[in-house]
Coordinates of C-alpha atoms in Angstrom, one line a residue:
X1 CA 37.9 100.6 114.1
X2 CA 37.2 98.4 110.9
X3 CA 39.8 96.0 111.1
X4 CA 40.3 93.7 107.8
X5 CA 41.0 89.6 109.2
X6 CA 40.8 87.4 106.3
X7 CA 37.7 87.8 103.6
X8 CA 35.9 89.7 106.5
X9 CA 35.8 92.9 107.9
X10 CA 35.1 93.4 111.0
X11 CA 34.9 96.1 114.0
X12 CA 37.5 95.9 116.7
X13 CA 39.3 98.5 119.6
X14 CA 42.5 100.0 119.2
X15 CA 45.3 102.0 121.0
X16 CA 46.3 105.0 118.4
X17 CA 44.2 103.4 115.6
X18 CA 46.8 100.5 115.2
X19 CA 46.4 96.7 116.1
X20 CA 48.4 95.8 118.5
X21 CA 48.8 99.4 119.8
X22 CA 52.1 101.0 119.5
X23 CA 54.9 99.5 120.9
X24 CA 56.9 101.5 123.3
X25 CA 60.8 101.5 123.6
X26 CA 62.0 102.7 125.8
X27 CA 65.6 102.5 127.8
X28 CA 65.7 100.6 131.4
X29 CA 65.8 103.2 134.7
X30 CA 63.7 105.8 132.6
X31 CA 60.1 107.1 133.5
X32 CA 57.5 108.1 131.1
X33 CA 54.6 110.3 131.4
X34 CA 51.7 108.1 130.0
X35 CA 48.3 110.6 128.7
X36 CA 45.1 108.1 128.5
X37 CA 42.2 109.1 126.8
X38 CA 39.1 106.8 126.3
X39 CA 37.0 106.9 123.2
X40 CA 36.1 103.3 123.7
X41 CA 32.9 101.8 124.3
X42 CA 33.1 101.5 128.0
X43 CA 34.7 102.4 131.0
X44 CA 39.0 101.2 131.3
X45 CA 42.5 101.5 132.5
X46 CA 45.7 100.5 131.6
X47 CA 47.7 98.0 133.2
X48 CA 51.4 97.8 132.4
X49 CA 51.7 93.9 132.2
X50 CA 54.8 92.8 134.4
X51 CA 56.7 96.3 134.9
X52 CA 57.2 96.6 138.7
X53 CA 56.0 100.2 138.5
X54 CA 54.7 102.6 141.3
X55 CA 51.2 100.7 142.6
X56 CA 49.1 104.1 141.6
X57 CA 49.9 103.5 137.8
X58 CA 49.1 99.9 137.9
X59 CA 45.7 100.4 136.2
X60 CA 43.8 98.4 138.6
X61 CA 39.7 99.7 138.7
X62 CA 38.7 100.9 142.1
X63 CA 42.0 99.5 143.6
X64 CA 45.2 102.0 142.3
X65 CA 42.6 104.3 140.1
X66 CA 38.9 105.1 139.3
X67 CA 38.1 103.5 136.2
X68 CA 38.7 106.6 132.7
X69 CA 34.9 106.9 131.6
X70 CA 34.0 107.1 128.2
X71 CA 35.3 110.7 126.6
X72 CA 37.8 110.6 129.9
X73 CA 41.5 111.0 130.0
X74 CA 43.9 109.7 132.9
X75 CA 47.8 110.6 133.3
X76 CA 49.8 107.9 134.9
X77 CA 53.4 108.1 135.5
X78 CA 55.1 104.5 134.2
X79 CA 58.9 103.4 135.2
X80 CA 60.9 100.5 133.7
X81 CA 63.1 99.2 136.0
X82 CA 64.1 95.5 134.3
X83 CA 64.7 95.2 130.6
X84 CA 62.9 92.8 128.6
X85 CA 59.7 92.7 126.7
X86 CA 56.5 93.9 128.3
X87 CA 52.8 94.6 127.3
X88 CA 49.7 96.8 128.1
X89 CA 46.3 96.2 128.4
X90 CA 43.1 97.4 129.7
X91 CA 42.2 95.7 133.0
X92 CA 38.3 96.2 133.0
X93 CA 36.2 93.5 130.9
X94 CA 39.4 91.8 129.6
X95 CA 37.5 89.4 127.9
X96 CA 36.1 91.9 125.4
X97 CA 38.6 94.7 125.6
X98 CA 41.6 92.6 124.5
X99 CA 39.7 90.4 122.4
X100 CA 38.9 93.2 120.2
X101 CA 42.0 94.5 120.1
X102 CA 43.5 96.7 123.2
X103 CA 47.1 95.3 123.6
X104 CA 50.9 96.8 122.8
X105 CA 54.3 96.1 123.5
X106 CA 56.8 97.4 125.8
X107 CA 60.8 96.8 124.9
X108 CA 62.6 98.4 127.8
X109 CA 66.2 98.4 126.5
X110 CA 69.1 97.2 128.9
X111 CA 71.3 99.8 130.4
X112 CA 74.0 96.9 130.4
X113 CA 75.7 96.9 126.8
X114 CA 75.8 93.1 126.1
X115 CA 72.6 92.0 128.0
X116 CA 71.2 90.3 124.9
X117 CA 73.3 88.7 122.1
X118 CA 73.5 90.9 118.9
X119 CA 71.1 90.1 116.0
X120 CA 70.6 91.4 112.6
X121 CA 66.5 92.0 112.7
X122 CA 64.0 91.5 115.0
X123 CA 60.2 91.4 114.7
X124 CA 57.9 91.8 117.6
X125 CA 54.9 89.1 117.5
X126 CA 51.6 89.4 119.3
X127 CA 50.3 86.2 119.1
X128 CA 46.1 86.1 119.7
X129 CA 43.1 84.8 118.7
X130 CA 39.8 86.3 117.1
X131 CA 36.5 84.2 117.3
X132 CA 34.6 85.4 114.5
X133 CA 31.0 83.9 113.4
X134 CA 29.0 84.9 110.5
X135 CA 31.0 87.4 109.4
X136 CA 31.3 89.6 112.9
X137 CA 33.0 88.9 116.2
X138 CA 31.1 86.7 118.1
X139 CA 28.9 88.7 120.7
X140 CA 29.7 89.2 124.0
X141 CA 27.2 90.1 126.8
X142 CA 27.5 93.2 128.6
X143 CA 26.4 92.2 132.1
X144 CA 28.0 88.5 131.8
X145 CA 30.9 87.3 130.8
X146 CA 30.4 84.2 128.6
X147 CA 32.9 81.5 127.6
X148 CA 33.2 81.1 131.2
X149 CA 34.3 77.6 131.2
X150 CA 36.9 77.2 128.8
X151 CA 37.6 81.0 128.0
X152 CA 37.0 81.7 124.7
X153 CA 38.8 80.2 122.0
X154 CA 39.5 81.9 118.2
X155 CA 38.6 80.7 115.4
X156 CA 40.9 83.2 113.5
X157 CA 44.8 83.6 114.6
X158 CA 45.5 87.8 114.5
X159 CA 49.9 87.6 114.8
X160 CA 51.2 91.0 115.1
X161 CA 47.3 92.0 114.2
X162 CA 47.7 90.3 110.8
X163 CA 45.5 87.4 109.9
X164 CA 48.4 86.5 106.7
X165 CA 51.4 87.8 108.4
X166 CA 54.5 88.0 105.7
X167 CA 57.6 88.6 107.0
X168 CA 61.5 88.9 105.3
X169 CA 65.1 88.7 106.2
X170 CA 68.2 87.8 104.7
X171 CA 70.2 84.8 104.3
X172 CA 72.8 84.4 106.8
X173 CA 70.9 86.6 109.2
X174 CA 70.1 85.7 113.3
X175 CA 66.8 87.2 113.6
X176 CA 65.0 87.7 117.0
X177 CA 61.6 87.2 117.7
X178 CA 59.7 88.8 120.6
X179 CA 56.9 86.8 121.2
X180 CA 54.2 87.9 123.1
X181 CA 50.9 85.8 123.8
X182 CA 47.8 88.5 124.4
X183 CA 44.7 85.8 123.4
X184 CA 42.2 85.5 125.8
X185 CA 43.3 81.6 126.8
X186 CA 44.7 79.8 124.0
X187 CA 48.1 78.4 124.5
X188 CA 50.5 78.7 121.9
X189 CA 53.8 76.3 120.7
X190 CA 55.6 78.4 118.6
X191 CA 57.6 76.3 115.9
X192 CA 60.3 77.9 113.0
X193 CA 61.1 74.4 110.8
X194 CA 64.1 74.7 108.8
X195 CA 65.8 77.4 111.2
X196 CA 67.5 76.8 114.4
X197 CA 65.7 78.6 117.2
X198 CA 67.6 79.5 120.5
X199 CA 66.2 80.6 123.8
X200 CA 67.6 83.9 124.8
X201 CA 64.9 84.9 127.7
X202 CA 61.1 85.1 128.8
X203 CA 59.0 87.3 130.7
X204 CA 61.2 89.7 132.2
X205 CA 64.5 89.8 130.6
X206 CA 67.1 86.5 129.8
X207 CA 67.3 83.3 130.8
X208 CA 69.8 81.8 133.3
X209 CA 70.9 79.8 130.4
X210 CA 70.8 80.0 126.5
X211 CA 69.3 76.5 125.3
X212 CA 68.8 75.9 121.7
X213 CA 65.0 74.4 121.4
X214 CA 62.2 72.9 118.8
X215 CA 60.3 75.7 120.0
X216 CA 58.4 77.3 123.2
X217 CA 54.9 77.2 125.0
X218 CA 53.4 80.5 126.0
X219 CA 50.5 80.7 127.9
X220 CA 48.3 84.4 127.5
X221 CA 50.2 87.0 128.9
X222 CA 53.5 85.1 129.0
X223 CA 56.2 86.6 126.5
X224 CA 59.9 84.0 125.5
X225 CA 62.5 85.9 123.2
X226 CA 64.3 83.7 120.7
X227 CA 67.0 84.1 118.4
X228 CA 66.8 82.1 115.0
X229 CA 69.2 81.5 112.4
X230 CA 68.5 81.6 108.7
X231 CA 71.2 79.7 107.1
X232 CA 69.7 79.4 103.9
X233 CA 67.2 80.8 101.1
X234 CA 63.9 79.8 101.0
X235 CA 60.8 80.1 102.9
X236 CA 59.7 79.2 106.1
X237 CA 56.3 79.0 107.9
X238 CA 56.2 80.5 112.0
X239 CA 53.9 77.7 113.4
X240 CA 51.7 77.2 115.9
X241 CA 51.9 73.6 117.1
X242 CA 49.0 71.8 119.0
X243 CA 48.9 68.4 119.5
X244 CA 45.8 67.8 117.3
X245 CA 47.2 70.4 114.2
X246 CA 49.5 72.7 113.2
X247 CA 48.6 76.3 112.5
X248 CA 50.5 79.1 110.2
X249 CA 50.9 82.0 112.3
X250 CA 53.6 83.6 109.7
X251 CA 55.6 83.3 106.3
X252 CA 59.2 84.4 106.8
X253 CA 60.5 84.9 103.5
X254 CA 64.9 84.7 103.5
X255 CA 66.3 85.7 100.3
X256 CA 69.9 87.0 99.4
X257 CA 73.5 85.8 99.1
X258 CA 74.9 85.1 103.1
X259 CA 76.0 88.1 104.2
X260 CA 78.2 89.1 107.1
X261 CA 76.9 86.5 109.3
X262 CA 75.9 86.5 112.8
X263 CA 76.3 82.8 113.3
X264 CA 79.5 81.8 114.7
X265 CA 77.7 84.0 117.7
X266 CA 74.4 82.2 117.4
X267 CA 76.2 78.8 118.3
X268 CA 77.3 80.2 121.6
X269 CA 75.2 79.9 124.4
X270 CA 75.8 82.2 127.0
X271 CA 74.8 82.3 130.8
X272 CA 73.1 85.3 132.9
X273 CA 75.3 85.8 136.0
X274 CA 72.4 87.3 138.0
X275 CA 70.6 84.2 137.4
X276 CA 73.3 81.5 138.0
X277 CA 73.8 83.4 141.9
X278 CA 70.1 83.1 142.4
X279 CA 71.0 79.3 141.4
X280 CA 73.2 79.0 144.4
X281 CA 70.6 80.6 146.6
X282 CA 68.2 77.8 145.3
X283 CA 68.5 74.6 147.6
X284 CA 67.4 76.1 150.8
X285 CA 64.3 77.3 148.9
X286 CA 63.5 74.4 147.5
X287 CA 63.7 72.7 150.8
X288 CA 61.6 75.1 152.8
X289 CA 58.3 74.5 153.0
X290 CA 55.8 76.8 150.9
X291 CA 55.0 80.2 153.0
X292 CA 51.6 80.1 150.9
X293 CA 49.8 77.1 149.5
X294 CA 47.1 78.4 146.3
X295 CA 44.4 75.9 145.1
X296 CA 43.0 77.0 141.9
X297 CA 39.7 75.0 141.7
X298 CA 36.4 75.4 139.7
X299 CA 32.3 75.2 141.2
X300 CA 29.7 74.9 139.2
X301 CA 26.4 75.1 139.2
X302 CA 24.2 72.1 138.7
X303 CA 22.7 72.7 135.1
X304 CA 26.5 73.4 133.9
X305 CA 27.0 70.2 135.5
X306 CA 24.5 68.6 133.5
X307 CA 25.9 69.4 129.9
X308 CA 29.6 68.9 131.3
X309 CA 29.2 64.9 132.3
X310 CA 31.7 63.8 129.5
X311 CA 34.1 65.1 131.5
X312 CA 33.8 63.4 134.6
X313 CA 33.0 66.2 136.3
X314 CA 36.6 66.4 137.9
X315 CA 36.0 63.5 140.1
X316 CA 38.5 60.9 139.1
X317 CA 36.8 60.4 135.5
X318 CA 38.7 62.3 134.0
X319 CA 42.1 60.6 133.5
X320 CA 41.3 60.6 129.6
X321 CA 40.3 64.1 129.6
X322 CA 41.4 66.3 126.8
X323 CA 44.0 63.4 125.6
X324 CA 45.2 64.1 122.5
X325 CA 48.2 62.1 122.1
X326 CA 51.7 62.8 123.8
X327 CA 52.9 66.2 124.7
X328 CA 56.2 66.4 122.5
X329 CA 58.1 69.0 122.9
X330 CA 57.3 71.9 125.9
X331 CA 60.0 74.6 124.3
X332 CA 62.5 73.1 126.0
X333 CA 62.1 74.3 128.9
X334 CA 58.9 73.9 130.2
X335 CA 56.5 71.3 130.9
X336 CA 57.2 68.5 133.2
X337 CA 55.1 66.3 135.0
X338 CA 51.6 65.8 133.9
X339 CA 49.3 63.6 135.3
X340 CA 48.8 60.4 133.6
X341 CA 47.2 59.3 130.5
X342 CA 49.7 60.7 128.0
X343 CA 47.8 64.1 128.5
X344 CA 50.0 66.9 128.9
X345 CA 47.2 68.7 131.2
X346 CA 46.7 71.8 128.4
X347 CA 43.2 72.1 126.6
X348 CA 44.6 73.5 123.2
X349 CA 41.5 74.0 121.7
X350 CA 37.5 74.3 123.2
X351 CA 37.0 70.7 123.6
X352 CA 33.0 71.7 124.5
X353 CA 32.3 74.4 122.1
X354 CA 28.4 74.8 123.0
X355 CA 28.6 74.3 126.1
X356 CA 31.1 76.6 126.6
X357 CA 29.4 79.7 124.6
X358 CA 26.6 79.6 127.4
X359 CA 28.7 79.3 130.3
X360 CA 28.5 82.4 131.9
X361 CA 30.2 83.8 135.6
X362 CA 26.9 82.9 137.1
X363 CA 27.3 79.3 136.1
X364 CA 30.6 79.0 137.3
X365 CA 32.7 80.1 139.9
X366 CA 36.5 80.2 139.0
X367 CA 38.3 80.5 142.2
X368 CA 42.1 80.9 144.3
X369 CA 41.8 79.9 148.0
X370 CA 43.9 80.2 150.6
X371 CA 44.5 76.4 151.7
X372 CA 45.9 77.5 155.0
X373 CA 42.7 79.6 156.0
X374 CA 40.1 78.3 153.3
X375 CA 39.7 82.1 152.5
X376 CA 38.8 82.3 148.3
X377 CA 39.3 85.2 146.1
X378 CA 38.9 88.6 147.9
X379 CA 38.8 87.4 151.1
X380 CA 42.6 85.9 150.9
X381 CA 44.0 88.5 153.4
X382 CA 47.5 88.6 152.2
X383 CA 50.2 91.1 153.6
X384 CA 54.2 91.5 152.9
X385 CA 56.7 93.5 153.6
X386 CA 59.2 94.9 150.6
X387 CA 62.1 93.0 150.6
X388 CA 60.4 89.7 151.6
X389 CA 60.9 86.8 149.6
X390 CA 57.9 84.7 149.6
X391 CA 57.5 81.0 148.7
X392 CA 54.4 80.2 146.9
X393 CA 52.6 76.9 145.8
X394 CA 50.4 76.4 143.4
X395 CA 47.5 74.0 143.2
X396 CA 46.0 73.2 140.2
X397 CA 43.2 70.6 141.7
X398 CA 42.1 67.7 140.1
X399 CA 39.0 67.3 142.3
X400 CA 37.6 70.5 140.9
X401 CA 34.3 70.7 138.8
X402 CA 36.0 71.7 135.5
X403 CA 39.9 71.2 135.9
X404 CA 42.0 72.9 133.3
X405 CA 45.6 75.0 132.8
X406 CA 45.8 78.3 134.3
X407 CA 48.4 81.4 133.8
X408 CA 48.5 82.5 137.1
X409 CA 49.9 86.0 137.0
X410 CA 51.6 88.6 140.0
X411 CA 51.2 92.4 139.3
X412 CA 54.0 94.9 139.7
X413 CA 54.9 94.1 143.5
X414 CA 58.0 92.2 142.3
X415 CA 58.6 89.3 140.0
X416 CA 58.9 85.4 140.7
X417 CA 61.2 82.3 139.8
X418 CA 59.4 78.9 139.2
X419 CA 61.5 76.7 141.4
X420 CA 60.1 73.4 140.6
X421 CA 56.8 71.8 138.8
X422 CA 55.8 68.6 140.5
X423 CA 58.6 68.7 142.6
X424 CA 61.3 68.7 139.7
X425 CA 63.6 71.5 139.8
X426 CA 63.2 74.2 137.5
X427 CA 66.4 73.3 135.2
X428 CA 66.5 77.3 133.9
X429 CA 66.3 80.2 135.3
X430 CA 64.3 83.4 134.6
X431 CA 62.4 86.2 136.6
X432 CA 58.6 85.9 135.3
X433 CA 55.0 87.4 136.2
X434 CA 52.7 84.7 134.5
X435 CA 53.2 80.4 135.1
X436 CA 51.2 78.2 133.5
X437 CA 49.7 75.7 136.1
X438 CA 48.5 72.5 134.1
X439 CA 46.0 70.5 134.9
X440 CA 47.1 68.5 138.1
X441 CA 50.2 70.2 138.5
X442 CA 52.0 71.7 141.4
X443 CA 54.1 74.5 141.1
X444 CA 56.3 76.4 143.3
X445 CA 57.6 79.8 142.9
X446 CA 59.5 82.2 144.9
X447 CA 58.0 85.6 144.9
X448 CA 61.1 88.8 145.4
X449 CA 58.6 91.7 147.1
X450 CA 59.8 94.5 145.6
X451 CA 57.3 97.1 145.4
X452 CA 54.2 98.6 148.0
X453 CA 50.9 99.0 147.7
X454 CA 47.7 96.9 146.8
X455 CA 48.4 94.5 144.2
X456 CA 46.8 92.0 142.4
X457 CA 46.7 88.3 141.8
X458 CA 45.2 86.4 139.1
X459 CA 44.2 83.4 136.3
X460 CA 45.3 85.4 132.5
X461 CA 42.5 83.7 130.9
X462 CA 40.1 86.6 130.8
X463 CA 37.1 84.8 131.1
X464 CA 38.2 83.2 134.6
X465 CA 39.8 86.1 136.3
X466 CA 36.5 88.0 135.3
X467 CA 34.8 85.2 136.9
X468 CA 35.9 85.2 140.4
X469 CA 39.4 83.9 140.4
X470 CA 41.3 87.0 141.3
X471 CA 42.2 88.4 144.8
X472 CA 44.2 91.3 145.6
X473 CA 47.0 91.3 148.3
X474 CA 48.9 94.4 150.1
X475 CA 52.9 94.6 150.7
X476 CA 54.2 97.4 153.2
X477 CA 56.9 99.6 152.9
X478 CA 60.0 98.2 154.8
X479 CA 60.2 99.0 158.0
X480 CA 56.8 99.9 158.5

């Protein structure tokens, strides 16, 4: 489709001729029939981003489907079994699929009345990136995937598929935003100045604990819901903070007399009992010892070595690398540790532009390995049993040819809690699919098995789970 982003216009993919592709609401315990037809440029599937759903609808090529050719259809069967905020996506050639386009929302509404708090409004926000160069989206290849290093950074931000998003509410109102980041690797700080913004839950469904915050950090594919409160007229700029500059992602015009307002209920921040009992459950795993132990490390090749010397290569000279000043505020509830420097172990922005745009997957090899086998990518043999609870720790090696962040994302076989980054316990709760591993950082997490089948594991930067760092893993039916 012809897809208008600023004073360009500019050819891009869509679900149902809309950008992001409809979003789907739907109520918790319910099953939909999903039809799929491609008229794309390529072979694809749909993957249902976080929903622990039957393993045969999880839209995985070769693994749970054959891939839907071109003028193809495919029916999969889709259940919802947690509320919260969801998205899909096509899991073949990510970093040109959803780059041009292919991503929609899920709500799955809670069965239990007063899950969430009440609001007036709410607005659901993609929040992505478009690299565009001389008036078209930069070229991809189709036998390599380029921006290998880095993944490929935007030059254009597309929020909700608008490049000059304007939104409205009234004064007085709490308004919730359901954020969603689907850009290929760009991290986003989402900022409201002049409202109060409130945590109210992440990935899938609310947080153990309401916390008022400066803002939130999503990596791609991680979603955060927050509540704001417009106390008074005027208008007010959504922003992306990075260290190095502040973006407008969208102008939220408030207008009006106070009505009826919301806000005596905005000040209270409640708890999630389901989460506070897996609190008391927590000690003993934070104690144990990991049942898995993940590096996430980087090789390259010698002449991508070459152009990459500025950054010490991995190999202790890079204690400067990517500094750019302090790392403020992490949403409140993310973000500690880091490892020296004053860098907050995030590349915001493509610190190496050309050398990046000729990095390709046969440069570099983005890996997982197994630390307890040395096994990488698909030969990590993992097995588990439904009903297991499995604790996991994640590596992000220093000693690596390129170290950087990665969202390191679980499919559909259950969900996970961070327990602790760098050995600090994870102060609030909430069940997730995607972590951010910075730079350096060790995380833990503890993965509930919920669902069989064969599953997948892997880095939500496109360009690095399309070069090598993916594995998939296989979890039998109880008693089996």
């Amino acid at each position: 489709m012809a897809k208008r982003v600023g004073d360009t216009t500019v050819r891009m993919l869509s679900y149902n001729g809309s950008i992001p592709g409809p979003t789907l609401k739907v109520r918790q315990g319910t099953e939909l029939t999903v039809n799929v037809t491609n008229r794309g440029d390529l072979d694809t599937t749909v993957h249902w981003h976080g929903l622990r759903l039957e393993n045969r609808s999880d839209g995985v090529p070769h693994a749970t489907q054959p891939p839907i050719p071109v003028g193809g259809s495919f029916s999969c069967q889709v259940q919802f079994p947690d509320p919260g905020l969801y998205w899909y996506h096509p899991h073949i050639r990510e970093d040109y699929t959803q780059e041009l386009g292919l991503y929609g929302n899920i709500l799955v509404e809670p069965a239990e009345p007063d899950y969430w708090p009440p609001v007036d409004r709410e607005f659901f926000l993609t929040l992505d990136d478009l690299l565009v160069e001389a008036g078209r989206v930069a070229p991809f290849s189709r036998d390599q995937v380029t921006y290998a290093a880095m993944g490929r950074y935007g030059n254009r931000l597309l929020i909700a598929g608008e490049s000059d998003l304007r939104l409205a509410a009234g004064t007085g109102e709490v308004v919730r935003l359901w954020l969603t980041n689907t850009a290929n690797t760009r991290v986003f700080k989402v900022r409201l100045p002049g409202a109060r913004m409130k945590l109210v839950g992440g990935d899938s469904g609310r947080v153990e604990r309401e916390q008022f915050v400066d803002g939130v950090r999503l990596a791609p594919s991680e979603r955060a819901v927050v509540d704001v409160l417009l106390d008074q007229p005027g208008e007010l700029r959504l922003e992306h903070h990075s260290p190095e500059q502040t973006y407008r992602l969208a102008t939220l015009t408030v207008t009006g007399e106070p009505g009826r307002s919301r806000a005596a209920g905005f000040e209270v921040l409640r708890t999630a009992p389901e989460l506070v009992a897996e609190r008391e459950q927590l000690d003993r795993w934070l104690a144990a010892e990991p049942d898995k132990v993940l590096a996430l490390v980087a090789e390259m090749d010698a002449s991508a070595h070459a152009h990459h010397m500025h950054h010490g290569g991995g190999h202790g000279g890079h204690a400067g690398h990517g500094d750019h000043g302090g790392h403020g505020d992490h949403g409140g509830h993310e973000g500690h540790g880091g490892h020296g420097g004053g860098d907050d172990g995030i590349e915001w922005e493509d610190q190496m532009v050309d050398m990046n745009r000729v990095t390709t997957d046969a440069d570099i090899r983005w890996l997982l390995v197994d630390r307890a086998t040395g096994a990488a990518g698909p030969a990590i043999d993992w097995r588990f049993t439904v009903g297991d609870r499995v604790k996991i720790r994640l590596v992000n090696e220093l000693d690596s040819d390129h170290p950087m962040q990665h969202p390191f994302h679980l499919h559909g076989a259950g969900r996970f809690l961070v327990l602790a980054r760098n050995g600090a316990t994870e102060p609030n709760l909430v069940w997730k699919d995607t972590v951010l591993v910075r730079t350096g950082e060790v995380v833990d997490i503890l993965f509930d098995v919920t669902n069989p089948g064969q599953w997948m594991a892997h880095c939500h930067i496109a360009e690095h789970m399309q070069s090598g760092m993916m594995f998939s893993f296989t979890v039998d039916p109880r008693g089996s």
